[in-house]
CSV table of C-alpha atoms in Angstrom, one decimal:
chain,number,residue,atom,x,y,z
A,1,UNK,CA,30.6,-3.3,23.3
A,2,UNK,CA,29.3,-5.7,21.3
A,3,UNK,CA,27.0,-7.7,22.6
A,4,UNK,CA,26.6,-10.1,19.4
A,5,UNK,CA,28.0,-10.1,16.4
A,6,UNK,CA,26.0,-8.6,13.5
A,7,UNK,CA,25.4,-10.5,10.6
A,8,UNK,CA,27.3,-9.0,7.1
A,9,UNK,CA,23.4,-8.7,5.8
A,10,UNK,CA,23.0,-5.9,8.3
A,11,UNK,CA,24.2,-3.1,9.8
A,12,UNK,CA,23.6,-1.8,13.6
A,13,UNK,CA,23.1,1.7,13.5
A,14,UNK,CA,21.7,2.4,16.9
A,15,UNK,CA,22.1,1.3,20.4
A,16,UNK,CA,19.3,2.0,22.9
A,17,UNK,CA,17.3,0.8,26.1
A,18,UNK,CA,13.5,-0.2,26.7
A,19,UNK,CA,12.0,-0.7,29.9
A,20,UNK,CA,9.8,-3.2,30.8
A,21,UNK,CA,7.9,-2.8,34.4
A,22,UNK,CA,6.7,-5.6,36.3
A,23,UNK,CA,4.5,-6.1,39.2
A,24,UNK,CA,5.8,-9.3,41.3
A,25,UNK,CA,4.4,-10.7,44.7
A,26,UNK,CA,7.9,-10.8,45.8
A,27,UNK,CA,9.0,-7.7,44.5
A,28,UNK,CA,7.1,-4.5,43.8
A,29,UNK,CA,8.8,-3.6,40.8
A,30,UNK,CA,10.9,-5.5,37.7
A,31,UNK,CA,12.8,-3.1,35.5
A,32,UNK,CA,14.2,-5.1,32.6
A,33,UNK,CA,16.6,-3.2,30.2
A,34,UNK,CA,17.5,-4.6,27.2
A,35,UNK,CA,19.8,-4.0,24.6
A,36,UNK,CA,18.4,-3.3,20.9
A,37,UNK,CA,20.0,-3.2,17.7
A,38,UNK,CA,18.5,-1.7,15.2
A,39,UNK,CA,18.6,-3.0,11.8
A,40,UNK,CA,18.8,-0.9,8.7
A,41,UNK,CA,16.2,-2.2,6.1
A,42,UNK,CA,18.1,-4.5,3.5
A,43,UNK,CA,15.3,-6.6,2.0
A,44,UNK,CA,12.0,-5.4,-0.3
A,45,UNK,CA,8.6,-5.5,1.3
A,46,UNK,CA,9.6,-5.4,5.0
A,47,UNK,CA,9.1,-3.5,8.1
A,48,UNK,CA,11.3,-0.7,8.0
A,49,UNK,CA,13.5,0.3,11.6
A,50,UNK,CA,11.1,3.2,12.1
A,51,UNK,CA,8.1,1.2,11.8
A,52,UNK,CA,9.3,-1.4,14.0
A,53,UNK,CA,10.2,1.3,16.6
A,54,UNK,CA,7.0,2.5,16.8
A,55,UNK,CA,5.2,-1.4,16.9
A,56,UNK,CA,7.9,-1.9,19.8
A,57,UNK,CA,6.7,1.5,21.8
A,58,UNK,CA,3.5,0.2,21.5
A,59,UNK,CA,4.0,-3.1,22.7
A,60,UNK,CA,6.1,-1.7,26.1
A,61,UNK,CA,3.0,0.9,26.5
A,62,UNK,CA,0.4,-1.6,26.3
A,63,UNK,CA,1.3,-4.8,27.8
A,64,UNK,CA,0.2,-5.1,31.6
A,65,UNK,CA,-0.7,-8.9,31.9
A,66,UNK,CA,1.6,-11.4,32.9
A,67,UNK,CA,1.6,-13.3,29.5
A,68,UNK,CA,2.3,-10.0,27.9
A,69,UNK,CA,5.3,-9.4,30.0
A,70,UNK,CA,6.6,-12.9,29.3
A,71,UNK,CA,6.0,-12.7,25.5
A,72,UNK,CA,7.3,-9.2,25.8
A,73,UNK,CA,10.6,-10.3,27.4
A,74,UNK,CA,11.2,-13.4,24.9
A,75,UNK,CA,10.6,-11.1,21.5
A,76,UNK,CA,13.0,-8.6,22.6
A,77,UNK,CA,15.4,-11.6,23.4
A,78,UNK,CA,14.8,-12.8,20.2
A,79,UNK,CA,15.1,-9.4,18.2
A,80,UNK,CA,17.6,-7.6,20.3
A,81,UNK,CA,19.8,-9.8,21.8
A,82,UNK,CA,19.4,-13.2,20.2
A,83,UNK,CA,23.0,-14.3,22.0
A,84,UNK,CA,20.6,-14.7,25.2
A,85,UNK,CA,17.9,-16.4,23.1
A,86,UNK,CA,17.2,-20.2,22.9
A,87,UNK,CA,16.0,-19.5,19.4
A,88,UNK,CA,19.4,-18.8,18.1
A,89,UNK,CA,22.6,-21.6,17.5
A,90,UNK,CA,24.7,-20.5,20.3
A,91,UNK,CA,24.9,-22.7,23.8
A,92,UNK,CA,22.3,-22.6,26.5
A,93,UNK,CA,22.7,-21.7,29.2
A,94,UNK,CA,24.4,-18.2,27.5
A,95,UNK,CA,27.4,-16.6,29.2
A,96,UNK,CA,27.1,-16.2,32.7
A,97,UNK,CA,28.3,-12.5,32.2
A,98,UNK,CA,26.9,-9.8,30.4
A,99,UNK,CA,28.1,-6.4,29.0
A,100,UNK,CA,27.8,-3.9,31.3
A,101,UNK,CA,25.6,-1.6,29.0
A,102,UNK,CA,23.3,-4.7,29.3
A,103,UNK,CA,21.1,-5.4,32.2
A,104,UNK,CA,18.5,-8.0,32.2
A,105,UNK,CA,17.0,-7.4,34.9
A,106,UNK,CA,17.2,-4.3,37.9
A,107,UNK,CA,15.2,-1.7,40.3
A,108,UNK,CA,13.2,-4.4,42.2
A,109,UNK,CA,12.3,-3.8,45.5
A,110,UNK,CA,10.5,-6.2,47.9
A,111,UNK,CA,6.6,-5.6,48.6
A,112,UNK,CA,5.3,-9.3,50.0
A,113,UNK,CA,6.9,-9.0,53.2
A,114,UNK,CA,9.4,-11.3,52.5
A,115,UNK,CA,7.2,-14.3,52.1
A,116,UNK,CA,8.5,-17.1,50.5
A,117,UNK,CA,7.0,-20.2,49.2
A,118,UNK,CA,5.1,-21.6,46.0
A,119,UNK,CA,3.6,-19.0,44.5
A,120,UNK,CA,3.5,-17.2,41.2
A,121,UNK,CA,5.6,-14.5,39.6
A,122,UNK,CA,2.4,-12.4,39.0
A,123,UNK,CA,-0.7,-13.1,40.8
A,124,UNK,CA,-2.8,-14.2,38.3
A,125,UNK,CA,-6.3,-16.6,38.0
A,126,UNK,CA,-3.9,-18.4,35.3
A,127,UNK,CA,-2.1,-21.2,36.7
A,128,UNK,CA,0.0,-21.0,33.7
A,129,UNK,CA,0.4,-17.3,32.6
A,130,UNK,CA,3.2,-16.2,35.2
A,131,UNK,CA,5.7,-18.6,34.3
A,132,UNK,CA,5.8,-17.1,31.1
A,133,UNK,CA,8.1,-14.6,32.8
A,134,UNK,CA,10.3,-17.1,34.2
A,135,UNK,CA,12.9,-17.3,31.8
A,136,UNK,CA,13.7,-13.6,32.1
A,137,UNK,CA,14.0,-14.1,35.9
A,138,UNK,CA,16.1,-17.4,35.5
A,139,UNK,CA,18.3,-15.5,32.8
A,140,UNK,CA,18.8,-12.8,35.7
A,141,UNK,CA,20.1,-15.3,38.1
A,142,UNK,CA,22.1,-16.7,35.6
A,143,UNK,CA,23.9,-13.7,34.9
A,144,UNK,CA,24.5,-11.9,37.9
A,145,UNK,CA,21.8,-9.5,38.4
A,146,UNK,CA,21.3,-10.8,42.1
A,147,UNK,CA,25.2,-9.5,43.0
A,148,UNK,CA,24.2,-6.4,41.5
A,149,UNK,CA,21.2,-5.4,43.2
A,150,UNK,CA,21.0,-7.9,46.3
A,151,UNK,CA,17.7,-9.5,45.4
A,152,UNK,CA,17.0,-13.4,45.1
A,153,UNK,CA,16.3,-14.5,41.7
A,154,UNK,CA,16.8,-17.9,42.0
A,155,UNK,CA,14.4,-18.0,45.0
A,156,UNK,CA,11.6,-16.2,42.8
A,157,UNK,CA,11.9,-18.7,40.3
A,158,UNK,CA,12.4,-21.5,42.3
A,159,UNK,CA,9.0,-20.3,44.0
A,160,UNK,CA,7.3,-20.6,40.4
A,161,UNK,CA,8.7,-23.9,40.0
A,162,UNK,CA,7.3,-25.1,43.5
A,163,UNK,CA,3.8,-23.5,42.7
A,164,UNK,CA,3.2,-25.6,39.3
A,165,UNK,CA,3.9,-28.4,40.5
A,166,UNK,CA,2.7,-28.2,44.5
A,167,UNK,CA,-0.2,-25.7,44.2
A,168,UNK,CA,-1.4,-25.7,40.4
A,169,UNK,CA,-4.5,-28.3,39.6
A,170,UNK,CA,-3.8,-31.1,37.4
A,171,UNK,CA,-5.3,-34.2,35.3
A,172,UNK,CA,-5.2,-37.4,36.5
A,173,UNK,CA,-2.2,-38.1,34.5
A,174,UNK,CA,-0.5,-35.2,35.2
A,175,UNK,CA,-1.1,-32.9,32.8
A,176,UNK,CA,-0.8,-28.8,34.9
A,177,UNK,CA,-3.8,-26.7,34.6
A,178,UNK,CA,-4.0,-23.4,32.8
A,179,UNK,CA,-6.5,-22.2,35.3
A,180,UNK,CA,-6.7,-22.0,39.3
A,181,UNK,CA,-10.3,-22.2,39.5
A,182,UNK,CA,-10.8,-25.8,37.6
A,183,UNK,CA,-8.9,-28.3,36.0
A,184,UNK,CA,-8.6,-26.9,32.1
A,185,UNK,CA,-6.2,-26.9,29.6
A,186,UNK,CA,-5.5,-24.0,26.8
A,187,UNK,CA,-3.4,-24.7,24.1
A,188,UNK,CA,-1.8,-21.0,25.4
A,189,UNK,CA,-0.4,-23.1,28.0
A,190,UNK,CA,2.2,-24.4,25.8
A,191,UNK,CA,3.9,-21.4,25.2
A,192,UNK,CA,3.6,-20.4,28.9
A,193,UNK,CA,4.9,-23.0,31.0
A,194,UNK,CA,7.1,-25.6,29.3
A,195,UNK,CA,9.7,-23.2,27.8
A,196,UNK,CA,10.2,-22.4,31.6
A,197,UNK,CA,10.9,-25.6,32.9
A,198,UNK,CA,12.8,-26.8,29.8
A,199,UNK,CA,15.0,-23.7,30.7
A,200,UNK,CA,15.2,-24.3,33.9
A,201,UNK,CA,16.4,-27.6,33.8
A,202,UNK,CA,19.3,-26.2,31.3
A,203,UNK,CA,20.8,-23.4,33.7
A,204,UNK,CA,20.1,-26.1,36.5
A,205,UNK,CA,21.7,-29.4,34.5
A,206,UNK,CA,18.2,-31.0,35.8
A,207,UNK,CA,17.3,-33.2,32.8
A,208,UNK,CA,14.4,-34.2,34.7
A,209,UNK,CA,13.0,-30.7,34.5
A,210,UNK,CA,13.8,-30.9,30.3
A,211,UNK,CA,11.8,-34.3,30.1
A,212,UNK,CA,9.1,-32.7,32.0
A,213,UNK,CA,8.8,-29.9,29.3
A,214,UNK,CA,8.5,-32.3,27.0
A,215,UNK,CA,6.2,-34.5,28.6
A,216,UNK,CA,3.7,-31.6,29.3
A,217,UNK,CA,3.3,-30.7,25.8
A,218,UNK,CA,3.2,-34.6,24.9
A,219,UNK,CA,-0.3,-34.7,27.6
A,220,UNK,CA,-1.7,-31.6,26.1
A,221,UNK,CA,-1.4,-32.7,22.6
A,222,UNK,CA,-3.3,-36.0,24.0
A,223,UNK,CA,-6.1,-33.5,25.3
A,224,UNK,CA,-6.0,-30.9,21.9
A,225,UNK,CA,-5.1,-32.3,19.4
A,226,UNK,CA,-7.8,-32.9,16.8
A,227,UNK,CA,-7.7,-35.5,14.6
A,228,UNK,CA,-10.6,-35.2,12.9
A,229,UNK,CA,-9.4,-31.5,12.1
A,230,UNK,CA,-6.5,-32.7,10.2
A,231,UNK,CA,-4.3,-32.3,13.9
A,232,UNK,CA,-5.2,-28.6,14.6
A,233,UNK,CA,-5.0,-28.0,18.5
A,234,UNK,CA,-9.0,-27.6,20.2
A,235,UNK,CA,-8.6,-24.0,22.4
A,236,UNK,CA,-9.9,-25.3,25.7
A,237,UNK,CA,-10.6,-28.8,27.0
A,238,UNK,CA,-12.1,-29.9,30.2
A,239,UNK,CA,-14.1,-28.3,33.2
A,240,UNK,CA,-16.7,-25.5,32.0
A,241,UNK,CA,-16.5,-23.2,29.4
A,242,UNK,CA,-14.7,-25.0,26.8
A,243,UNK,CA,-13.9,-24.0,23.1
A,244,UNK,CA,-13.8,-26.6,20.4
A,245,UNK,CA,-12.9,-24.5,17.8
A,246,UNK,CA,-9.5,-24.4,16.0
A,247,UNK,CA,-8.4,-21.0,17.3
A,248,UNK,CA,-5.7,-19.9,15.4
A,249,UNK,CA,-3.8,-18.0,17.6
A,250,UNK,CA,-3.9,-21.2,20.0
A,251,UNK,CA,-2.2,-23.1,17.3
A,252,UNK,CA,0.4,-20.3,17.2
A,253,UNK,CA,1.0,-20.2,20.7
A,254,UNK,CA,1.0,-24.2,20.5
A,255,UNK,CA,3.7,-24.2,17.7
A,256,UNK,CA,6.1,-21.2,19.3
A,257,UNK,CA,6.1,-23.0,22.8
A,258,UNK,CA,7.1,-26.0,21.0
A,259,UNK,CA,9.7,-24.7,18.8
A,260,UNK,CA,11.4,-22.9,22.2
A,261,UNK,CA,11.3,-26.3,24.1
A,262,UNK,CA,13.2,-27.7,21.2
A,263,UNK,CA,15.8,-25.0,20.7
A,264,UNK,CA,16.5,-24.9,24.6
A,265,UNK,CA,17.1,-28.9,24.1
A,266,UNK,CA,18.7,-28.7,21.1
A,267,UNK,CA,21.2,-26.1,22.5
A,268,UNK,CA,21.9,-27.6,25.9
A,269,UNK,CA,24.2,-30.7,26.9
A,270,UNK,CA,21.4,-33.0,27.2
A,271,UNK,CA,20.6,-32.9,23.0
A,272,UNK,CA,22.0,-36.3,22.3
A,273,UNK,CA,20.2,-37.7,25.4
A,274,UNK,CA,16.7,-36.2,23.8
A,275,UNK,CA,17.2,-37.0,20.3
A,276,UNK,CA,13.7,-39.1,20.2
A,277,UNK,CA,12.0,-36.0,22.0
A,278,UNK,CA,13.5,-33.3,19.5
A,279,UNK,CA,12.1,-35.2,16.8
A,280,UNK,CA,8.6,-35.2,18.0
A,281,UNK,CA,8.7,-31.6,18.9
A,282,UNK,CA,9.5,-30.7,15.6
A,283,UNK,CA,7.0,-33.4,14.0
A,284,UNK,CA,4.1,-31.9,16.1
A,285,UNK,CA,5.1,-28.4,14.8
A,286,UNK,CA,4.8,-29.8,11.3
A,287,UNK,CA,1.3,-31.2,12.2
A,288,UNK,CA,-0.1,-27.8,12.9
A,289,UNK,CA,1.7,-26.3,9.7
A,290,UNK,CA,0.0,-29.1,7.9
A,291,UNK,CA,-3.4,-28.8,9.5
A,292,UNK,CA,-3.4,-24.8,9.1
A,293,UNK,CA,-1.5,-23.5,6.1
A,294,UNK,CA,-3.9,-24.9,3.7
A,295,UNK,CA,-6.7,-22.7,5.7
A,296,UNK,CA,-4.9,-19.0,4.8
A,297,UNK,CA,-7.3,-16.9,3.1
A,298,UNK,CA,-6.2,-15.4,-0.4
A,299,UNK,CA,-5.4,-12.0,1.8
A,300,UNK,CA,-2.7,-14.1,3.6
A,301,UNK,CA,-3.9,-14.2,6.9
A,302,UNK,CA,-6.1,-16.3,8.8
A,303,UNK,CA,-9.0,-16.1,10.5
A,304,UNK,CA,-9.6,-16.1,13.9
A,305,UNK,CA,-11.1,-19.5,13.9
A,306,UNK,CA,-8.8,-21.3,10.9
A,307,UNK,CA,-11.2,-23.7,9.3
A,308,UNK,CA,-14.0,-21.2,10.0
A,309,UNK,CA,-13.9,-18.6,7.2
A,310,UNK,CA,-17.0,-16.5,8.8
A,311,UNK,CA,-14.7,-15.7,11.6
A,312,UNK,CA,-12.8,-12.3,11.2
A,313,UNK,CA,-9.4,-12.4,9.9
A,314,UNK,CA,-6.7,-11.9,12.2
A,315,UNK,CA,-3.0,-10.5,11.5
A,316,UNK,CA,-2.1,-11.2,15.4
A,317,UNK,CA,-2.0,-15.0,14.5
A,318,UNK,CA,-0.7,-14.8,11.0
A,319,UNK,CA,2.4,-13.1,12.4
A,320,UNK,CA,3.4,-15.5,15.1
A,321,UNK,CA,2.4,-18.5,12.7
A,322,UNK,CA,4.9,-17.1,9.8
A,323,UNK,CA,7.5,-16.8,12.7
A,324,UNK,CA,7.2,-20.6,13.7
A,325,UNK,CA,7.7,-21.5,9.8
A,326,UNK,CA,11.2,-19.6,10.0
A,327,UNK,CA,12.4,-20.5,13.1
A,328,UNK,CA,11.5,-24.9,11.9
A,329,UNK,CA,13.6,-24.0,8.7
A,330,UNK,CA,16.4,-22.8,10.9
A,331,UNK,CA,16.5,-25.3,14.0
A,332,UNK,CA,14.9,-28.3,11.7
A,333,UNK,CA,15.8,-27.7,8.4
A,334,UNK,CA,11.9,-28.2,7.1
A,335,UNK,CA,11.1,-25.4,4.8
A,336,UNK,CA,7.7,-26.8,3.3
A,337,UNK,CA,5.7,-23.5,4.1
A,338,UNK,CA,8.3,-21.0,3.8
A,339,UNK,CA,6.2,-19.7,0.5
A,340,UNK,CA,3.3,-19.4,2.2
A,341,UNK,CA,5.2,-17.8,5.5
A,342,UNK,CA,6.3,-15.5,2.7
A,343,UNK,CA,3.2,-14.2,1.2
A,344,UNK,CA,2.0,-13.8,5.1
A,345,UNK,CA,4.6,-11.7,5.9
A,346,UNK,CA,4.5,-9.7,2.8
A,347,UNK,CA,0.9,-8.7,3.5
A,348,UNK,CA,1.3,-7.6,6.8
A,349,UNK,CA,4.6,-5.6,5.6
A,350,UNK,CA,2.1,-4.3,2.5
A,351,UNK,CA,1.3,-0.7,1.8
A,352,UNK,CA,-1.9,0.6,2.4
A,353,UNK,CA,-3.9,0.5,-1.0
A,354,UNK,CA,-2.5,-2.7,-1.9
A,355,UNK,CA,-4.6,-5.6,-3.4
A,356,UNK,CA,-3.3,-9.1,-1.6
A,357,UNK,CA,-4.6,-12.0,-3.2
A,358,UNK,CA,-2.4,-14.9,-2.8
A,359,UNK,CA,-4.9,-17.2,-4.3
A,360,UNK,CA,-2.9,-15.7,-7.8
A,361,UNK,CA,0.2,-14.9,-5.6
A,362,UNK,CA,0.2,-11.7,-6.4
A,363,UNK,CA,0.6,-8.5,-4.5
A,364,UNK,CA,0.0,-5.6,-6.7
A,365,UNK,CA,0.0,-1.8,-5.9
A,366,UNK,CA,-3.3,0.0,-7.2
A,367,UNK,CA,-2.9,2.5,-10.0
A,368,UNK,CA,-5.2,5.1,-11.6
A,369,UNK,CA,-5.4,2.8,-14.6
A,370,UNK,CA,-7.1,0.1,-12.8
A,371,UNK,CA,-10.3,-0.6,-11.6
A,372,UNK,CA,-11.0,-0.7,-7.5
A,373,UNK,CA,-11.2,-4.5,-6.5
A,374,UNK,CA,-15.1,-5.5,-5.3
A,375,UNK,CA,-15.1,-5.4,-1.7
A,376,UNK,CA,-13.3,-8.4,0.1
A,377,UNK,CA,-12.1,-8.7,3.5
A,378,UNK,CA,-8.8,-7.5,2.7
A,379,UNK,CA,-9.9,-4.8,0.6
A,380,UNK,CA,-12.1,-3.7,4.0
A,381,UNK,CA,-8.7,-4.0,6.0
A,382,UNK,CA,-7.2,-1.5,3.4
A,383,UNK,CA,-9.7,1.3,3.6
A,384,UNK,CA,-9.2,1.5,7.4
A,385,UNK,CA,-5.9,1.4,7.2
A,386,UNK,CA,-3.9,4.8,7.0
A,387,UNK,CA,-1.9,5.7,3.7
A,388,UNK,CA,1.5,4.0,5.2
A,389,UNK,CA,0.6,0.1,5.7
A,390,UNK,CA,-2.2,-2.2,5.0
A,391,UNK,CA,-2.1,-4.3,8.4
A,392,UNK,CA,-0.3,-1.6,10.5
A,393,UNK,CA,-1.6,2.1,11.5
A,394,UNK,CA,0.5,5.0,11.8
A,395,UNK,CA,0.6,4.7,15.1
A,396,UNK,CA,2.3,1.1,15.2
A,397,UNK,CA,-0.8,-0.8,15.7
A,398,UNK,CA,-1.3,-4.3,14.0
A,399,UNK,CA,-4.8,-5.0,12.8
A,400,UNK,CA,-6.7,-6.3,12.2
A,401,UNK,CA,-6.5,-8.5,15.8
A,402,UNK,CA,-8.5,-10.6,17.8
A,403,UNK,CA,-9.2,-9.1,21.6
A,404,UNK,CA,-6.8,-10.9,23.6
A,405,UNK,CA,-9.2,-10.9,26.3
A,406,UNK,CA,-12.1,-12.3,24.5
A,407,UNK,CA,-11.0,-14.5,22.0
A,408,UNK,CA,-14.0,-14.9,19.8
A,409,UNK,CA,-14.1,-11.4,19.3
A,410,UNK,CA,-12.1,-8.6,17.1
A,411,UNK,CA,-10.3,-6.1,18.8
A,412,UNK,CA,-8.6,-2.9,18.3
A,413,UNK,CA,-5.4,-3.0,20.2
A,414,UNK,CA,-3.5,-6.4,21.1
A,415,UNK,CA,-0.4,-6.3,23.1
A,416,UNK,CA,0.3,-9.9,22.2
A,417,UNK,CA,-0.1,-9.0,18.7
A,418,UNK,CA,2.5,-6.2,18.8
A,419,UNK,CA,5.1,-8.9,20.2
A,420,UNK,CA,4.2,-11.3,17.4
A,421,UNK,CA,5.3,-8.9,14.5
A,422,UNK,CA,8.3,-8.3,16.7
A,423,UNK,CA,9.0,-12.3,16.8
A,424,UNK,CA,8.1,-12.7,13.2
A,425,UNK,CA,10.7,-10.1,11.6
A,426,UNK,CA,13.8,-11.7,14.0
A,427,UNK,CA,12.8,-14.9,13.0
A,428,UNK,CA,12.3,-13.8,9.2
A,429,UNK,CA,15.6,-11.6,9.6
A,430,UNK,CA,17.6,-14.8,11.1
A,431,UNK,CA,16.4,-16.9,8.1
A,432,UNK,CA,17.5,-14.4,5.8
A,433,UNK,CA,20.8,-14.2,7.1
A,434,UNK,CA,21.0,-18.3,6.8
A,435,UNK,CA,20.7,-18.2,3.2
A,436,UNK,CA,16.8,-17.9,3.0
A,437,UNK,CA,16.2,-21.8,2.7
A,438,UNK,CA,13.5,-23.0,0.7
A,439,UNK,CA,12.4,-19.8,-0.5
A,440,UNK,CA,12.7,-21.1,-4.3
A,441,UNK,CA,14.2,-24.6,-3.9
A,442,UNK,CA,12.4,-27.2,-5.0
A,443,UNK,CA,12.5,-29.0,-1.8
A,444,UNK,CA,10.9,-25.9,-0.2
A,445,UNK,CA,7.9,-25.9,-2.6
A,446,UNK,CA,7.0,-29.5,-2.6
A,447,UNK,CA,4.0,-30.8,-1.3
A,448,UNK,CA,3.2,-27.2,-1.0
A,449,UNK,CA,2.3,-25.9,-4.0
A,450,UNK,CA,4.2,-24.8,-7.4
A,451,UNK,CA,4.4,-21.2,-9.1
A,452,UNK,CA,5.0,-20.0,-12.1
A,453,UNK,CA,5.3,-16.2,-12.3
A,454,UNK,CA,5.3,-14.3,-15.5
A,455,UNK,CA,6.1,-10.6,-15.7
A,456,UNK,CA,3.7,-8.5,-18.0
A,457,UNK,CA,3.7,-4.6,-18.5
A,458,UNK,CA,5.3,-4.3,-15.0
A,459,UNK,CA,2.8,-6.3,-13.2
A,460,UNK,CA,3.5,-9.8,-11.5
A,461,UNK,CA,1.4,-12.3,-12.5
A,462,UNK,CA,1.2,-15.6,-10.7
A,463,UNK,CA,-0.5,-18.8,-10.8
A,464,UNK,CA,-0.6,-21.1,-7.5
A,465,UNK,CA,-0.8,-24.8,-8.8
A,466,UNK,CA,-1.4,-27.1,-5.6
A,467,UNK,CA,-0.4,-30.9,-5.6
């Protein structure tokens, strides 16, 4: 049974299932089975089916925190079942019935003695992160999984919603805290909570919740946007342990969360009533892009703190930010940073040993007749890569990445980084299927860059002229 139509530029070559296990306070086990469509590679300098399969497997094996479960569920929908993703062109809510070979959630067992009332979907010191799973739970309820297994998905979602409004700390003006132990706002929150509120509003026809999703983003923007840093967002504000730095992953989380809310509103029955909110969300994503993309390193990657070149390069935030550029092009027709997102994607998809330097818009494979480049951040990454990929190891791990549990430091493995690769690939695929708008048009290049390429003896040489 075909779940969604396959674009003419791709071919469905394999169907398989991925099992996601989550521990919930109400339920001992939640196993999400998502239909996977593997696409044959049809474009140059892109990850292959085999590489994406390994990346996806590493994500499945490593995700064990609430936000990792939630992020995984969303990127799998984007990549494997776009008919059920808010980032597609399909209406929200989606069809109430799903094919027999697609189970959103199954095998849930009671674990908390049937206790009901305000509580997160997973116990966590974060007030916001567990809500990232909420869209998957709402989707399970909407598609009738409760009638199959007899479990109360609607009740679980309601308890999570009540927890946010009744139990989570808040600022005096109503911003829901990302932490439980103190009122504290993190940029990560925008990906975790507002998309849940928006989807809840769309599927239950609750216009107030859609507005609340927008309001929470607006409140967070008031606290975290740094007008002295070209509108980049600070990472953590209020309480003890703040971080005034402009963390690249935090800005990526924020842009991606805004786009999920924008997509939900845009495809819902309330689209005409929320025109100004949609315009603001799209503009706020552009603010982040305009603040961060001029800081892109010559390797095609962002530094862990975008405006601090002494911090390490981070492929994780780079992947998610590139995905948000493709999504903004699809949802709002803004193509300004498509050329730079393409350079980042190609860098992340480059073979090991490639010399990537976007300051001359070149990605050149080394040959025996050329001298080795001088040591740089990008060449250092290449030297530690496998013979296969510059930024993905032979066993499928994205590299280099920030430690997701200690954000100032470089890590070895990142479940969220794995998810960001899948999200980027899904967004790029959808953008290509939509006609690759902005890839070479004057509109896409204006205010971003001009490029001229000359082919000399098989080597692409290009110059980048900023204006």
